[in-house]
Amino acid sequence: MRGYRRGDAEGEGGAHRRLGVVALHQNGSAVCSRADCLFVVADSAAVVRDGRVIVAARSRVGQRTPGMLRETSTRNTAAVGLALRLAACPIRLDQLLARIAHEVPQVPVPTVEAMLHGLIDGAFLITNLRRPMTAVDGLTHVIDVLSSAGAADLPELASSLDQLRAIRQLLLRHNVQSQLIYRGIVHCGRKHERRSFNEHDNIALLNAAHQRLDGPTVFSSIRSTDQ
């Protein structure tokens, strides 16, 4: 039996890894020059208590067991509350920044941008790099999101994206199962009846295998005898 492998949970959205200048944070966030192309949504499980917004903290990188329940909190300022309300439904990060800057013009745009990245780092805002439960292949999901965000056009990100694609190809190659192509003949025990393939049968089997398989083909024969 052959083991099946896929991108690990940390690489899918639970790790804090630097890919070029893209930082995959514990909530599946990214900090790069194209981060404004990502979509974000507020954590619906967040609660407000004693003037602070509180969310459940994710497990630390490399942690094998969930451990004790931990929380992350931030001050529930007017700007934070506005950001979380506007992100109640998925919204592009650049659009969220523009709306906050429009409604709170007295706050400098760099300050708002830093606040949004802080909310992403703290998992108050979740980006679409986080693998949804409906995604079977988390690595492919991350690659697709980065590609749609234009990561391939940035020299500092293109090599990292190529490495992710190469890893995916290695995983796909590992997980491909061998195909068994066979044909049988019926032997009824009659006198002078053939018990094996003739030349025409072998040619037909080889042709069928070549038409079905795309790549090198290995042939083997198995002889079964009744005792």
XYZ file of C-alpha atoms in Angstrom:
227
model
C 0.000 0.000 0.000
C 1.308 3.409 -0.946
C 1.086 6.410 1.361
C -0.832 9.464 0.209
C 0.718 12.847 0.902
C -0.550 16.401 0.713
C 0.550 19.827 1.859
C 0.840 19.803 5.632
C -1.546 21.757 7.836
C 1.073 24.351 8.686
C 1.780 25.137 5.058
C -1.925 25.450 4.338
C -2.599 28.235 6.735
C -1.340 27.324 10.194
C 2.301 28.212 9.761
C 4.308 31.380 9.889
C 6.638 30.953 6.955
C 8.344 33.473 4.777
C 8.020 32.805 1.061
C 10.143 35.455 -0.567
C 8.607 38.579 0.946
C 5.282 36.872 1.511
C 4.726 36.035 5.171
C 2.149 33.313 5.716
C 0.880 34.108 9.183
C -0.904 31.837 11.617
C -4.253 32.847 10.179
C -3.160 32.369 6.593
C -2.351 36.002 5.926
C 0.148 37.544 3.585
C 2.180 40.714 3.819
C 3.474 41.717 0.409
C 3.162 44.432 -2.157
C 0.142 42.650 -3.630
C -1.619 42.003 -0.323
C -4.243 44.573 -1.259
C -5.538 42.090 -3.864
C -6.465 39.591 -1.151
C -9.937 39.297 0.321
C -10.491 39.545 4.061
C -13.412 38.752 6.342
C -13.899 39.397 10.040
C -13.784 36.427 12.394
C -17.451 35.783 13.125
C -16.547 34.202 16.459
C -15.083 37.434 17.819
C -16.680 38.875 20.957
C -16.432 42.296 22.578
C -15.784 42.355 26.324
C -14.572 45.139 28.581
C -13.761 47.387 25.649
C -11.680 44.783 23.825
C -12.299 42.539 20.809
C -11.409 38.944 21.639
C -10.816 36.006 19.295
C -9.531 32.498 19.886
C -5.796 32.259 19.292
C -4.539 29.633 16.856
C -2.079 26.927 17.866
C 1.587 27.804 17.716
C 3.667 26.690 14.759
C 4.733 23.058 15.110
C 2.382 22.385 17.996
C 1.016 18.841 17.676
C -1.842 19.167 20.147
C -4.271 22.081 20.578
C -3.205 22.697 24.153
C -5.022 25.055 26.468
C -7.561 27.489 25.047
C -5.924 30.835 24.428
C -7.300 34.215 23.432
C -6.035 37.211 21.525
C -7.487 40.650 22.123
C -7.163 44.208 20.879
C -8.717 47.508 21.879
C -12.162 48.036 20.412
C -11.438 51.476 19.030
C -13.741 53.224 16.593
C -11.435 52.363 13.686
C -11.178 48.693 14.707
C -14.929 48.398 15.137
C -15.498 50.041 11.753
C -13.042 47.685 10.059
C -14.688 44.604 11.538
C -18.179 45.810 10.602
C -17.162 46.569 7.021
C -15.496 43.147 6.784
C -18.535 41.245 8.032
C -18.709 39.927 4.460
C -15.605 39.200 2.348
C -14.103 42.406 0.954
C -10.885 43.173 -0.861
C -8.249 44.629 1.399
C -7.674 47.699 -0.772
C -11.417 48.416 -0.845
C -11.613 48.048 2.922
C -8.711 50.474 3.322
C -10.369 52.999 1.005
C -13.705 52.839 2.830
C -12.120 53.316 6.241
C -9.994 56.199 4.952
C -13.130 57.811 3.538
C -15.168 57.460 6.732
C -12.323 58.394 9.081
C -10.400 61.019 7.093
C -8.624 62.380 10.183
C -6.623 59.143 10.510
C -3.597 58.943 8.173
C -3.821 56.190 5.551
C -0.519 54.538 6.645
C -1.952 54.268 10.161
C -5.102 52.596 8.861
C -3.039 50.251 6.720
C -0.860 49.282 9.698
C -4.001 48.686 11.758
C -5.462 46.359 9.113
C -2.259 44.329 8.899
C -2.246 44.114 12.688
C -5.806 42.786 12.635
C -4.731 40.209 10.045
C -1.732 39.165 12.130
C -3.954 38.770 15.178
C -6.557 36.707 13.258
C -9.275 39.308 13.744
C -9.374 39.535 9.942
C -8.956 36.351 7.928
C -7.609 36.428 4.378
C -8.591 34.088 1.568
C -5.199 32.395 1.891
C -6.763 30.474 4.754
C -7.874 27.142 3.360
C -11.658 26.737 3.556
C -13.044 23.462 4.880
C -14.363 22.689 1.388
C -10.851 22.758 -0.110
C -9.328 19.286 -0.273
C -5.862 20.446 -1.337
C -4.677 23.346 0.780
C -1.445 23.806 -1.152
C -3.310 24.204 -4.434
C -5.640 26.689 -2.766
C -2.730 28.862 -1.610
C -1.101 28.685 -5.063
C -4.338 29.707 -6.775
C -4.876 32.653 -4.425
C -1.307 33.907 -4.829
C -1.542 33.523 -8.609
C -4.788 35.487 -8.774
C -3.189 38.200 -6.628
C -0.457 38.644 -9.244
C 2.410 37.096 -7.280
C 3.906 35.696 -10.492
C 4.480 39.253 -11.770
C 6.671 40.184 -8.819
C 10.322 39.053 -9.130
C 10.645 38.623 -5.360
C 7.593 36.327 -5.292
C 7.798 34.498 -8.607
C 10.544 32.109 -7.473
C 8.649 31.225 -4.297
C 5.499 30.584 -6.285
C 7.465 28.361 -8.664
C 8.807 26.410 -5.687
C 5.282 25.864 -4.380
C 4.197 24.617 -7.783
C 7.189 22.289 -7.948
C 6.296 20.867 -4.531
C 2.730 20.325 -5.699
C 3.984 18.447 -8.771
C 6.148 16.223 -6.581
C 3.175 15.472 -4.348
C 0.948 14.719 -7.323
C 3.591 12.437 -8.803
C 3.911 10.618 -5.487
C 0.167 10.203 -5.101
C -0.533 8.868 -8.588
C -1.524 5.258 -8.283
C -0.279 2.645 -10.714
C -2.858 1.465 -13.207
C -3.488 -2.220 -13.798
C -4.543 -2.925 -17.358
C -5.393 -6.510 -18.107
C -7.335 -8.790 -20.371
C -8.437 -12.341 -19.757
C -9.329 -15.358 -21.794
C -11.837 -18.043 -20.948
C -10.587 -21.635 -20.849
C -13.335 -24.239 -20.671
C -11.097 -27.295 -20.664
C -11.889 -28.377 -24.179
C -9.401 -30.427 -26.131
C -6.845 -28.366 -28.072
C -8.176 -25.127 -26.505
C -5.569 -22.394 -25.919
C -4.703 -21.624 -22.320
C -2.632 -18.477 -23.035
C -2.594 -15.376 -25.190
C -1.662 -15.668 -28.816
C 0.253 -13.009 -30.721
C -2.896 -11.096 -31.653
C -4.058 -10.991 -28.014
C -0.696 -9.637 -26.819
C -0.615 -6.942 -29.518
C -4.151 -5.834 -28.646
C -3.262 -5.592 -24.938
C -0.100 -3.555 -25.593
C -1.956 -1.186 -27.904
C -4.675 -0.652 -25.296
C -2.048 0.095 -22.622
C -0.226 2.641 -24.812
C -3.464 4.421 -25.647
C -4.521 4.651 -22.006
C -1.212 5.525 -20.354
C 0.743 8.705 -20.959
C 4.305 7.930 -20.039
C 6.755 5.050 -19.583
C 5.077 1.670 -19.362
C 6.284 -1.347 -17.382
C 5.029 -4.778 -18.428
C 4.945 -7.840 -16.227
C 3.296 -11.204 -16.536
C 1.701 -13.305 -13.813
C 1.086 -16.969 -14.395
C -1.493 -18.741 -12.292
C -1.621 -22.536 -12.214
C -4.228 -24.709 -10.613
C -2.819 -27.403 -8.393
